[in-house]
XYZ file of C-alpha atoms in Angstrom:
592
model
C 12.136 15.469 -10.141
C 11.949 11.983 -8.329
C 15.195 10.972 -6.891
C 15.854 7.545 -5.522
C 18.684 6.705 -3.514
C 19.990 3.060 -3.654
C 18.867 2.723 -6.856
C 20.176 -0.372 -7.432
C 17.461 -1.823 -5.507
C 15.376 -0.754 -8.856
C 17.424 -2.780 -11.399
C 14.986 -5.694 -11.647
C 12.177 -4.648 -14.465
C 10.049 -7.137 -13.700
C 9.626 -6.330 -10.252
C 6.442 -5.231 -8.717
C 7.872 -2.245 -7.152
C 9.964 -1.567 -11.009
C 6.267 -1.599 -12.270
C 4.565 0.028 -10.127
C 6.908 3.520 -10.246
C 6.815 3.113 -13.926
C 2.990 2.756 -14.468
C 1.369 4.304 -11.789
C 3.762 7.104 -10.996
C 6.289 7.965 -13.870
C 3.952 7.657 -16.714
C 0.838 9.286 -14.914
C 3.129 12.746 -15.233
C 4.014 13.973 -18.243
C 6.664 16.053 -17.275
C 9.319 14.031 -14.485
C 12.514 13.534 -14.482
C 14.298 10.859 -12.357
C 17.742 11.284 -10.475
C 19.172 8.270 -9.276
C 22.211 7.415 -6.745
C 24.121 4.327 -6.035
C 27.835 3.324 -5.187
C 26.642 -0.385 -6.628
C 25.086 0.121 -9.957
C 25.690 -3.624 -10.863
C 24.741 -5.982 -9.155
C 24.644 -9.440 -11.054
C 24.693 -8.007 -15.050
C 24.709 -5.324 -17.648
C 20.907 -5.296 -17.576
C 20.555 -4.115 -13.931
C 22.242 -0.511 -15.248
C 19.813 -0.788 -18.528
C 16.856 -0.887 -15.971
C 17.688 1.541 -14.371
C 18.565 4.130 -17.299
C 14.934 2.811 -18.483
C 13.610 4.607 -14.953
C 14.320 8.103 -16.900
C 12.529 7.580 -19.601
C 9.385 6.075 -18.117
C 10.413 2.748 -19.531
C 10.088 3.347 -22.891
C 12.971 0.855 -24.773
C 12.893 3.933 -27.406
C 13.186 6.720 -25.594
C 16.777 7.786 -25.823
C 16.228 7.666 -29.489
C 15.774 11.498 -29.452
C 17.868 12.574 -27.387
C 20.924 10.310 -28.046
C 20.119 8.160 -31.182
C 19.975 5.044 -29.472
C 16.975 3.361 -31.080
C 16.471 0.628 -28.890
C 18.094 0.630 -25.055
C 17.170 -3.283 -25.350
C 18.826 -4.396 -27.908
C 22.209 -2.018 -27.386
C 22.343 -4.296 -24.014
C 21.529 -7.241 -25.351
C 24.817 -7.274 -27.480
C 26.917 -5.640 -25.020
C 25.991 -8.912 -22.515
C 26.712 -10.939 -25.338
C 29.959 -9.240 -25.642
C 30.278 -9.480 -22.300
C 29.999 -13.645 -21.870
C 32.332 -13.883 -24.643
C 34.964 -12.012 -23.355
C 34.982 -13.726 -20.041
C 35.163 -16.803 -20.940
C 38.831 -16.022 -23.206
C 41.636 -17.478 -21.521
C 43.323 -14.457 -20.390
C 40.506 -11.783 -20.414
C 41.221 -7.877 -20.842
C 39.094 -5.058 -20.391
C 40.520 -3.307 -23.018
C 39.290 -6.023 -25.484
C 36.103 -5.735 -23.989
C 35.907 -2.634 -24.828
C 36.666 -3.344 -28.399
C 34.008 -5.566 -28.485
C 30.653 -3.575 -26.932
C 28.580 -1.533 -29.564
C 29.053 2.414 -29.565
C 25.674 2.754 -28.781
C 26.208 1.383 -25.167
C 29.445 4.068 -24.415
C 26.614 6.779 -26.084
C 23.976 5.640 -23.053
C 27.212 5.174 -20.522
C 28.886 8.543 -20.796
C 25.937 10.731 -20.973
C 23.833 9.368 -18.073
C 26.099 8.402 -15.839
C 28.695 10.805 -13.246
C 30.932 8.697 -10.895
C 32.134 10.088 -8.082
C 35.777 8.418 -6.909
C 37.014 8.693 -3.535
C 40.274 10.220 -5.141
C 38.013 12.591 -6.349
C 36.519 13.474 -3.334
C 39.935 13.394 -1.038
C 41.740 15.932 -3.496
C 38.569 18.460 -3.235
C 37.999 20.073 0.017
C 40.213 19.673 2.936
C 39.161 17.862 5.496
C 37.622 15.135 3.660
C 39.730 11.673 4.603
C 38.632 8.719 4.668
C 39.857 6.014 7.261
C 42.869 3.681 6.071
C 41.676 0.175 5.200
C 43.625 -2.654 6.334
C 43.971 -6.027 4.636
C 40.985 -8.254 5.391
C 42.010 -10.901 7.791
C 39.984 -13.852 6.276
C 39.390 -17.332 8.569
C 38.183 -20.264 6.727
C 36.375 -22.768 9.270
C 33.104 -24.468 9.774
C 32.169 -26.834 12.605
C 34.701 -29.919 12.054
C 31.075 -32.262 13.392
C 28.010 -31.324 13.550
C 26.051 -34.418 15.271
C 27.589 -37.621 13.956
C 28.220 -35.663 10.582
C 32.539 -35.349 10.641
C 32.055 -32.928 7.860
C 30.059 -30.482 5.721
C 30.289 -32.251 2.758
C 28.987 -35.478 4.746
C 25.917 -33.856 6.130
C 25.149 -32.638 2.471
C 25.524 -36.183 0.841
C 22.174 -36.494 3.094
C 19.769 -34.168 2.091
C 16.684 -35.009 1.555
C 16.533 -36.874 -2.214
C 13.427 -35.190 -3.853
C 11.680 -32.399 -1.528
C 8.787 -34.045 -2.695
C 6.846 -32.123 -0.732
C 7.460 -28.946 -2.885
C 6.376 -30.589 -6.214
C 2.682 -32.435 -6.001
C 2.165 -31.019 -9.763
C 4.517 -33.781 -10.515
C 2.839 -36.547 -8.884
C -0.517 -35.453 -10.677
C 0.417 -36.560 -14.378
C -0.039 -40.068 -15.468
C 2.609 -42.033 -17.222
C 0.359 -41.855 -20.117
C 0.409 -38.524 -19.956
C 4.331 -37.688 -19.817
C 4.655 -40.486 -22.865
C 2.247 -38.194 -24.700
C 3.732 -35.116 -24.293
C 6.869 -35.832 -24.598
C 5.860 -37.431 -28.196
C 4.332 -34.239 -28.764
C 7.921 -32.316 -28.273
C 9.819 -34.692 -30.502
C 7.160 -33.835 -33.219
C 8.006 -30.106 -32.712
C 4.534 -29.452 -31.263
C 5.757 -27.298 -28.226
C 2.632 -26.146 -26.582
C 2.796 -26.314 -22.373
C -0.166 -27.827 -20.762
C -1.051 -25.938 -17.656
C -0.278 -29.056 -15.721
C 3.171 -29.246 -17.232
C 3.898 -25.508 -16.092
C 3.314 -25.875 -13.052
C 5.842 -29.102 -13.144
C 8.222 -26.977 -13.878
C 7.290 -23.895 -11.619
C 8.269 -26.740 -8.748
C 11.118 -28.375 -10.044
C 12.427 -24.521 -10.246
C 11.597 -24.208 -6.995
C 13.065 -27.772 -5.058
C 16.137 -25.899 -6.917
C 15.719 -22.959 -5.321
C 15.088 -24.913 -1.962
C 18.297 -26.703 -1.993
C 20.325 -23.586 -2.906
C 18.809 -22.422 0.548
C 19.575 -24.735 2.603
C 23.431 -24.821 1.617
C 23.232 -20.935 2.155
C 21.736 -21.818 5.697
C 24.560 -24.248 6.068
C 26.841 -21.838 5.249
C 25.543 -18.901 7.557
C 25.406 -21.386 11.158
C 24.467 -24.459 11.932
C 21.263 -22.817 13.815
C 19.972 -21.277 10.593
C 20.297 -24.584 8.794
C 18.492 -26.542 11.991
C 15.538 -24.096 11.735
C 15.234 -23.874 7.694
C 15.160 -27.723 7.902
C 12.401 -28.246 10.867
C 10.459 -25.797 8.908
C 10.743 -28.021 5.238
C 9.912 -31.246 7.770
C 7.001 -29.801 8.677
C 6.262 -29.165 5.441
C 6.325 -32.667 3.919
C 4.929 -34.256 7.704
C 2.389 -32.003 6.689
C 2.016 -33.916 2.874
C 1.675 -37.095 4.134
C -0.560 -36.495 7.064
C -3.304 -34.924 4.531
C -2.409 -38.115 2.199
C -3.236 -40.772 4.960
C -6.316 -38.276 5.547
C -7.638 -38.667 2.045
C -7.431 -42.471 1.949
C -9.448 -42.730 4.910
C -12.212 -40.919 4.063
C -11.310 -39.568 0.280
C -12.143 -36.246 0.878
C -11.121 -34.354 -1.879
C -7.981 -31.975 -0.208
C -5.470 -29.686 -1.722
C -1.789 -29.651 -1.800
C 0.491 -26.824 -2.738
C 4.326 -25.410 -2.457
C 3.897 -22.587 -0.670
C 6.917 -22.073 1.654
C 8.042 -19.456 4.698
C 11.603 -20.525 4.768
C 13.071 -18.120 1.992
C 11.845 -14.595 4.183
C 13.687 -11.390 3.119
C 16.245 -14.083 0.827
C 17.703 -13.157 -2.503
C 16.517 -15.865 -4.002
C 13.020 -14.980 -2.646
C 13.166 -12.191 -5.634
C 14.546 -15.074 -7.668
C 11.342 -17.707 -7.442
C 9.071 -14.353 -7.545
C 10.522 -14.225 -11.486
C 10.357 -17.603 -12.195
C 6.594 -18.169 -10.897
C 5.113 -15.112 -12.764
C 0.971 -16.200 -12.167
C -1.155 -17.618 -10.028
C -0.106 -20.731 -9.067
C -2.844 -23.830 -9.086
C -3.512 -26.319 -6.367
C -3.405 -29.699 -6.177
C -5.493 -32.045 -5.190
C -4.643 -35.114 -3.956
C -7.649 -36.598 -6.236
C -5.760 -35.849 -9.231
C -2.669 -37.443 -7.923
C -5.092 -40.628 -6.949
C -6.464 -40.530 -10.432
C -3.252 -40.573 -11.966
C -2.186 -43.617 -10.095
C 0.477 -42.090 -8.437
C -0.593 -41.478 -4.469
C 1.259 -44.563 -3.397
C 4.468 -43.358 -5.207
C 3.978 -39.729 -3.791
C 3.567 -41.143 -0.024
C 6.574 -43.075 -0.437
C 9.177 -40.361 -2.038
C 7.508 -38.793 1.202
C 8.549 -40.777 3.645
C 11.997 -41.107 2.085
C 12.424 -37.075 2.376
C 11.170 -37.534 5.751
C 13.608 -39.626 6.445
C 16.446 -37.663 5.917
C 15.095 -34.526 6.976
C 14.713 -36.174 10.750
C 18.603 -37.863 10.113
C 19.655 -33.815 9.754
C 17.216 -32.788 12.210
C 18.232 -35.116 15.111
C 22.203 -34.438 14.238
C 21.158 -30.954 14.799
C 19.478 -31.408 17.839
C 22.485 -33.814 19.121
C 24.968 -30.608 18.505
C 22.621 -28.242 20.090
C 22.829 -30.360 23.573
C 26.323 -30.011 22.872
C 26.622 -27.008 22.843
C 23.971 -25.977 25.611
C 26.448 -28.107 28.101
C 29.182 -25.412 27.144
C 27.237 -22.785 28.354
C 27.167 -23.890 32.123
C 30.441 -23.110 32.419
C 30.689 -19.424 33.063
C 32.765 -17.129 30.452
C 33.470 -20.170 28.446
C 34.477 -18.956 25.423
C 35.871 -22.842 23.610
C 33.065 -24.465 21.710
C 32.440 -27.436 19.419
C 30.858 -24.559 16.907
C 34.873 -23.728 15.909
C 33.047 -20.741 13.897
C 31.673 -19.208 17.021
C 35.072 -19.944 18.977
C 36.963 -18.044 16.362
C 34.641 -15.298 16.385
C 34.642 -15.007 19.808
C 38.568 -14.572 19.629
C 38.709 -12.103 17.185
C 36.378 -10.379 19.527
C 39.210 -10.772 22.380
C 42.053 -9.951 20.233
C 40.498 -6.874 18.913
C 39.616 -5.073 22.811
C 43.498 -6.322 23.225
C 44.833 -4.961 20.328
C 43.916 -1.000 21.805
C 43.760 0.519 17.897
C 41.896 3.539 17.705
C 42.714 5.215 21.215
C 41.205 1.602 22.491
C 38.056 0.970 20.323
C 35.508 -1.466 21.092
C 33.199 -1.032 18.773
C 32.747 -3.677 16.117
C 29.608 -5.028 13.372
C 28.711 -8.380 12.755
C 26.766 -8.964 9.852
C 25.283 -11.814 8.614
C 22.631 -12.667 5.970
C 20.285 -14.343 8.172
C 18.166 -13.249 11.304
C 18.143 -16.760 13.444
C 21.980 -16.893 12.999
C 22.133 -13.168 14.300
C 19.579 -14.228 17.285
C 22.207 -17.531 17.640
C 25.229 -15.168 17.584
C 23.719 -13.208 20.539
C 22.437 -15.420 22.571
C 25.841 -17.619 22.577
C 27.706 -14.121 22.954
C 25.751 -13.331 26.132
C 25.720 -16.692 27.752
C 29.590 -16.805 27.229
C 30.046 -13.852 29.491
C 30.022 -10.587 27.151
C 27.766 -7.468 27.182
C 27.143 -4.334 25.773
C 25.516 -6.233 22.743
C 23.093 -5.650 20.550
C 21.079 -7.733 17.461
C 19.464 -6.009 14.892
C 16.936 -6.885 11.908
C 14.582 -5.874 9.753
C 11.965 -7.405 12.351
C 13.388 -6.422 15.425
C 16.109 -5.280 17.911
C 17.122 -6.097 21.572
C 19.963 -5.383 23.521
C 21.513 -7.818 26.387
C 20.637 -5.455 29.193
C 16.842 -5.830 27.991
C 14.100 -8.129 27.239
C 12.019 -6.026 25.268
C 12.009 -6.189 21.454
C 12.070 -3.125 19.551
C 10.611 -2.402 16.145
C 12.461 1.098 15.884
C 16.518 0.269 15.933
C 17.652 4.142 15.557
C 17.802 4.554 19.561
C 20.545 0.920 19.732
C 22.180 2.738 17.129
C 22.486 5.598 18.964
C 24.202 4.067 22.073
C 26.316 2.359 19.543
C 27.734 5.245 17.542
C 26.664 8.192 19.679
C 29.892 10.389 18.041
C 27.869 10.217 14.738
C 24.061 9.421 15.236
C 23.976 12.235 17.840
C 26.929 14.260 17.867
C 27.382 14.745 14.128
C 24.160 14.190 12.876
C 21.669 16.068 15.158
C 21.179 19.251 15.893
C 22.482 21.157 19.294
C 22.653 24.468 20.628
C 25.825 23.501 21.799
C 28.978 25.828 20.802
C 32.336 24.326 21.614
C 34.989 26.689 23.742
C 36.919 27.264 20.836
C 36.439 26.615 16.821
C 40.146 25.398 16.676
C 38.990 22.390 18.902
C 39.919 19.291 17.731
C 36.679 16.772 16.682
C 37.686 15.197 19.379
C 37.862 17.869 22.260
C 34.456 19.124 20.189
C 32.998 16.114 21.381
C 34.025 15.634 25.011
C 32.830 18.896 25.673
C 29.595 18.083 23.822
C 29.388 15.430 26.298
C 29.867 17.260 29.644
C 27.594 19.691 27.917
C 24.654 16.934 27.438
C 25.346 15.659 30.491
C 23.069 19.028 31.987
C 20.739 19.765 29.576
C 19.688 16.550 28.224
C 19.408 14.093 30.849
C 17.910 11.209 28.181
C 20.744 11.207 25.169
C 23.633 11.422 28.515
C 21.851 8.257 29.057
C 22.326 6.456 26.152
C 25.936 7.701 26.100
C 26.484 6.455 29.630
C 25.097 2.638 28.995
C 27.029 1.887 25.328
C 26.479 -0.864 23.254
C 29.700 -2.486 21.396
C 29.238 -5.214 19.809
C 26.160 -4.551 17.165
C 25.025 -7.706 15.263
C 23.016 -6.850 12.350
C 21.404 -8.236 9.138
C 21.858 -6.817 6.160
C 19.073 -4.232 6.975
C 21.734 -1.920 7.925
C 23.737 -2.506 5.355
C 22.574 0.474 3.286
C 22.301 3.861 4.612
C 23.772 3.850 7.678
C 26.385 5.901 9.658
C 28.038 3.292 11.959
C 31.418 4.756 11.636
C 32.350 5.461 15.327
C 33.328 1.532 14.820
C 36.286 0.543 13.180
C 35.509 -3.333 12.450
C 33.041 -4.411 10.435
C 32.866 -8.648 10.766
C 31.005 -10.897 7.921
C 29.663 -14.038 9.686
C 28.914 -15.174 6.268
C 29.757 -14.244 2.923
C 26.838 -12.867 0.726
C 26.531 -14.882 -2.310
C 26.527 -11.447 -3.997
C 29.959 -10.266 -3.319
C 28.423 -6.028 -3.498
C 26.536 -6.636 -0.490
C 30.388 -7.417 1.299
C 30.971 -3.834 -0.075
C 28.054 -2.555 1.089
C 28.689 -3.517 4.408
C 32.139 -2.545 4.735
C 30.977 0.975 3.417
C 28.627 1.221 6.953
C 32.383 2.029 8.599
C 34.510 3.109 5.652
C 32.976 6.768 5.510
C 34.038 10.646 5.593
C 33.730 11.439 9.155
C 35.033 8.380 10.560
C 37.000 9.493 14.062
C 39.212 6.164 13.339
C 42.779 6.602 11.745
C 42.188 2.970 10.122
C 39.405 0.430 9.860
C 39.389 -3.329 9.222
C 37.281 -6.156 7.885
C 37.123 -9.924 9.057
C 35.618 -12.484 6.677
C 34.355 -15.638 7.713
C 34.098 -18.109 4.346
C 32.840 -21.861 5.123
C 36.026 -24.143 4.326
C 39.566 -24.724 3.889
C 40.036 -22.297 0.737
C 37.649 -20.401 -0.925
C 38.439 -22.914 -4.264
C 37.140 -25.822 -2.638
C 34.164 -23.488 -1.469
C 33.000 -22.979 -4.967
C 33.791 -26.576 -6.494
C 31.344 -27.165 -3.717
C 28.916 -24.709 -4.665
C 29.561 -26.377 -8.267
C 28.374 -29.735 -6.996
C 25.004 -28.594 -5.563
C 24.201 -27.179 -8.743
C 25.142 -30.112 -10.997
C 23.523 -32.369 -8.109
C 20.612 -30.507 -8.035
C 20.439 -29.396 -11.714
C 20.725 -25.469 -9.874
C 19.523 -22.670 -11.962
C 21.857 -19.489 -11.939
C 21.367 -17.296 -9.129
C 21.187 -14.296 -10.987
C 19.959 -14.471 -14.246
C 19.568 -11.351 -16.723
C 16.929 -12.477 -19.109
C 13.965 -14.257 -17.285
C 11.390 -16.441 -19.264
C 8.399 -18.859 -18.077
C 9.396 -21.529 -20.755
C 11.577 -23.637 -18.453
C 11.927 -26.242 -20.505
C 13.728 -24.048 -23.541
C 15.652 -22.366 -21.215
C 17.207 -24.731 -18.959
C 20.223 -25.492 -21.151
C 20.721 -21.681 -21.611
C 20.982 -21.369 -17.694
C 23.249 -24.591 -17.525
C 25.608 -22.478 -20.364
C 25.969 -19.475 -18.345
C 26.514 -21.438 -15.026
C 30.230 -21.518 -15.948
C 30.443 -18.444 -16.807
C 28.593 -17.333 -13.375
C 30.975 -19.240 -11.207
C 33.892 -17.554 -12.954
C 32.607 -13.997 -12.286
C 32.049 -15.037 -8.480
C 35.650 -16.631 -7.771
C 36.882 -13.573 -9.439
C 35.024 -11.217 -7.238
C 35.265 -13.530 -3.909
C 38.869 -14.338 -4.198
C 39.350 -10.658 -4.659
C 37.901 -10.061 -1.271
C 40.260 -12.094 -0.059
C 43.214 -9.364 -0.388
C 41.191 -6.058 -0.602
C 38.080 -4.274 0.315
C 39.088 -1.872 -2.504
C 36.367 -1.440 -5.115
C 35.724 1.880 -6.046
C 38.875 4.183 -5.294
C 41.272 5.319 -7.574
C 41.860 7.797 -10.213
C 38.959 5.962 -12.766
C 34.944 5.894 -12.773
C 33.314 2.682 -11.932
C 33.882 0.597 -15.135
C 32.359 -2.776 -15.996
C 35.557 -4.923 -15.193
C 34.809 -3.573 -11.358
């Protein structure tokens, strides 16, 4: 048997990884079966479950036919999606006429593969298991009011760069001639893709991609966006320097759109999809030969442009900002999303909840605006910090970085990293001991025979700043706040988070959640998010059937962008009043 924990991280089937355990390690046994957990089952669609389910029968699209008499797992989901877009775009949709429409098939595969467990469920079992009480989220809507001589976000994003040129030399290397011809070709119904025009579309799918990241960068700090868009400068300096190379001596370079701005991103998995094949290089003679090097250099230099108008508006607030930091403890700042941060922080060590608590997460999607959020933190007079990612960890009282984060976490939830979940010879005075009294005695105990943990006890760290590498499978829960910097643009990761605190165990009566979102209302946030993608010509973020023909299935992804923006108001605006997604007396059901 093969269990997998966080399954959900499974539910893409074209995935290397989703491969991989299905050819190399499910099939290659002829007897396995496969156990899988997860407290997010859907991410984006129906199909991430259907993957999954696939994982116990080695992938096979037939192989519940047996077993349940579902003859194809593939096509039952395919009309339970349809039934699914349909229903969510009626006027006033209800589950129960959802229901009505999905084939019986799909409730055959439902009810006999999946168990939920509720929190209900688990709160009426055994006594002694109670969760914390979860407070309303307290949700703050600000970004800096001017950044540079920008007065507003949607002001510094009328001037991004036009084209990303940069990121798309396959287009540069087709002739007029060319274009006229194939596009004849289409209109005569011949529909066969040059390799040229793939990889067109591979980087027009990609400047996408790229602009989609830089509003998420936006969104997450101003820092983030400053370093994504040196990075993309570079980039296209980089273009034109090899350009003004090649007409001084013609030597035959090579251009591509390899990038190392997305990192651990989402939408990383996303171009990954989308770009299925080795891609081809250009070179800059085929650009030359199809008479368009003088166009390329000059879309160039107009994405140059902008790109140093951002960059230098950066760099203007950053000088701001370093002048701030002279002062000592000065805790006001042009960055209003760091000042209000940095008064939650206050209020919370004010507010004395929790016998006095000061232990709170920040989370955030991006490692340079966790590195930002600590090194502004520090400078403005507060310790006991940490920062945490998938790359590395520090603390303020330290200038080493750490790969392994397990000993920060320990100093910042020693009641449950090394109380509750080691091992100790320790036996408290008396079994009717509080958890409490259990512990302090622990402590004294610790403090003779094991001179290194009484250490990390007696230097504590407080504030933890983390990326979403400890958002899963972690026991934080000796704090009772967990902060979002920035919102996830997929709303389970918010839960996922939250659920770091929110656990059996916790020593905390109540816990509570502080979202930051990036304007006024979270309605003008998404008509926002709508104009980059009609702007832009944005593909959907999260797409459940993934093809290479671009150019057949661009209008399909335009369709379902409505539909996409629906589901994510629905589940963001939610967040607004609740961190409530799985409890009650009901299994996890699609309308969750």
């Amino acid at each position: 048997m093969i269990v997998i924990d966080e399954s959900h991280n499974l539910r893409n089937d074209k995935s290397k990884r989703y491969k991989f355990l299905v050819e190399e390690i499910l099939k290659k046994n002829e007897d396995v079966k496969v156990l899988m957990l997860s407290a997010t089952p859907i991410n984006n669609s129906l199909n991430d479950i259907r993957n999954q389910f696939k994982l116990m029968v080695k992938g096979d699209v037939h192989g519940f036919q047996e077993s349940l008499g579902v003859r194809n797992i593939d096509y039952t989901f395919r009309s339970a999606q349809k039934s699914f877009n349909e229903w969510r775009e009626e006027q006033d949709p209800k589950i129960g006429e959802f229901i009505k429409k999905l084939p019986a098939n799909f409730f055959t595969l439902t009810d006999a593969l999946t168990v939920a467990r509720t929190r209900s469920m688990i709160e009426g079992q055994q006594t002694g298991l109670v969760f914390p009480k979860k407070n309303k989220p307290d949700n703050i809507f600000v970004t800096p009011k001017e950044l540079g001589n920008f007065e507003s976000f949607e002001e510094l994003f009328e001037h991004f760069p036009p084209m990303l040129s940069g990121y798309q030399p396959a287009f540069y290397a087709e002739s007029i001639e060319e274009k006229q011809i194939r596009q004849k070709a289409k209109q005569e119904g011949k529909v066969e893709i040059s390799v040229i025009e793939d990889e067109v579309q591979r980087d027009r799918f990609l400047v996408k991609m790229m602009y989609i990241l830089m509003v998420k960068r936006l969104e997450s700090s101003w820092f983030s966006f400053q370093s994504t868009v040196k990075k993309i400068l570079d980039h296209h300096q980089n273009a034109l320097n090899r350009i003004k190379a090649y007409e001084n001596n013609k030597k035959n370079a090579e251009l591509n759109n390899e990038i190392d701005v997305f990192g651990e991103d989402d939408l990383k998995d996303e171009i990954e999809e989308f770009t299925l094949g080795k891609k081809r290089k250009i070179k800059l003679s085929d650009i030359d030969n199809a008479g368009n090097l003088k166009w390329y250099k000059k879309d160039l230099k107009k994405d140059i442009e902008a790109l140093d108008n951002l960059l230098g508006n950066m760099n203007r607030f950053a000088k701001d900002l370093e002048k701030e930091t002279v002062k000592p403890n000065n805790h006001k700042s042009a960055d209003d999303k760091l000042q209000a941060l940095i008064e939650k922080i206050i209020a919370k060590r004010k507010s004395r909840a929790n016998n006095n608590n000061q232990k709170l997460v920040i989370f955030t999607v991006y490692r340079d605006t966790a590195e930002y959020l600590f090194k502004q933190l520090k400078l403005r007079g507060f310790s006991k910090i940490a920062v945490v990612s998938g790359t590395g960890s520090k603390t303020d009282d330290s200038n080493i970085e750490h790969k392994d984060f397990e000993p920060i976490l320990e100093r910042f939830a020693p009641y449950t990293k090394l109380f509750k979940e080691k091992e100790w010879k320790f036996e408290p005075s008396s079994e009717s001991l509080s958890e409490k009294q259990q512990y302090e005695e622990w402590i004294s105990w610790i403090a003779t025979n094991d001179e290194r943990t009484y250490n990390k006890i007696q230097n504590p760290i407080d504030i933890l700043i983390a990326t979403d590498a400890l958002s899963e499978g972690q026991n934080l829960q000796d704090a009772d706040m967990v902060v979002n910097s920035d919102i996830h643009w997929n709303p389970v990761r918010i839960i996922q988070r939250m659920g770091r605190i929110d656990r059996l165990g916790s020593p905390n009566n109540e816990i509570f959640g502080i979202n930051f979102w990036p304007s006024n209302n979270i309605n003008s946030y998404l008509n926002l998010q709508g104009r980059i993608e009609q702007r832009m010509a944005a593909m959907k973020l999260a797409g459940s059937e993934v093809h290479l023909e671009f150019s057949d299935t661009f209008k399909e992804m335009a369709d379902d962008e409505n539909l996409e923006n629906k589901m994510k108001a629905k589940m963001l605006k939610q967040m607004e009043t609740t961190f409530e997604d799985l409890d009650g007396e009901k299994s996890f059901g699609f309308d969750d």
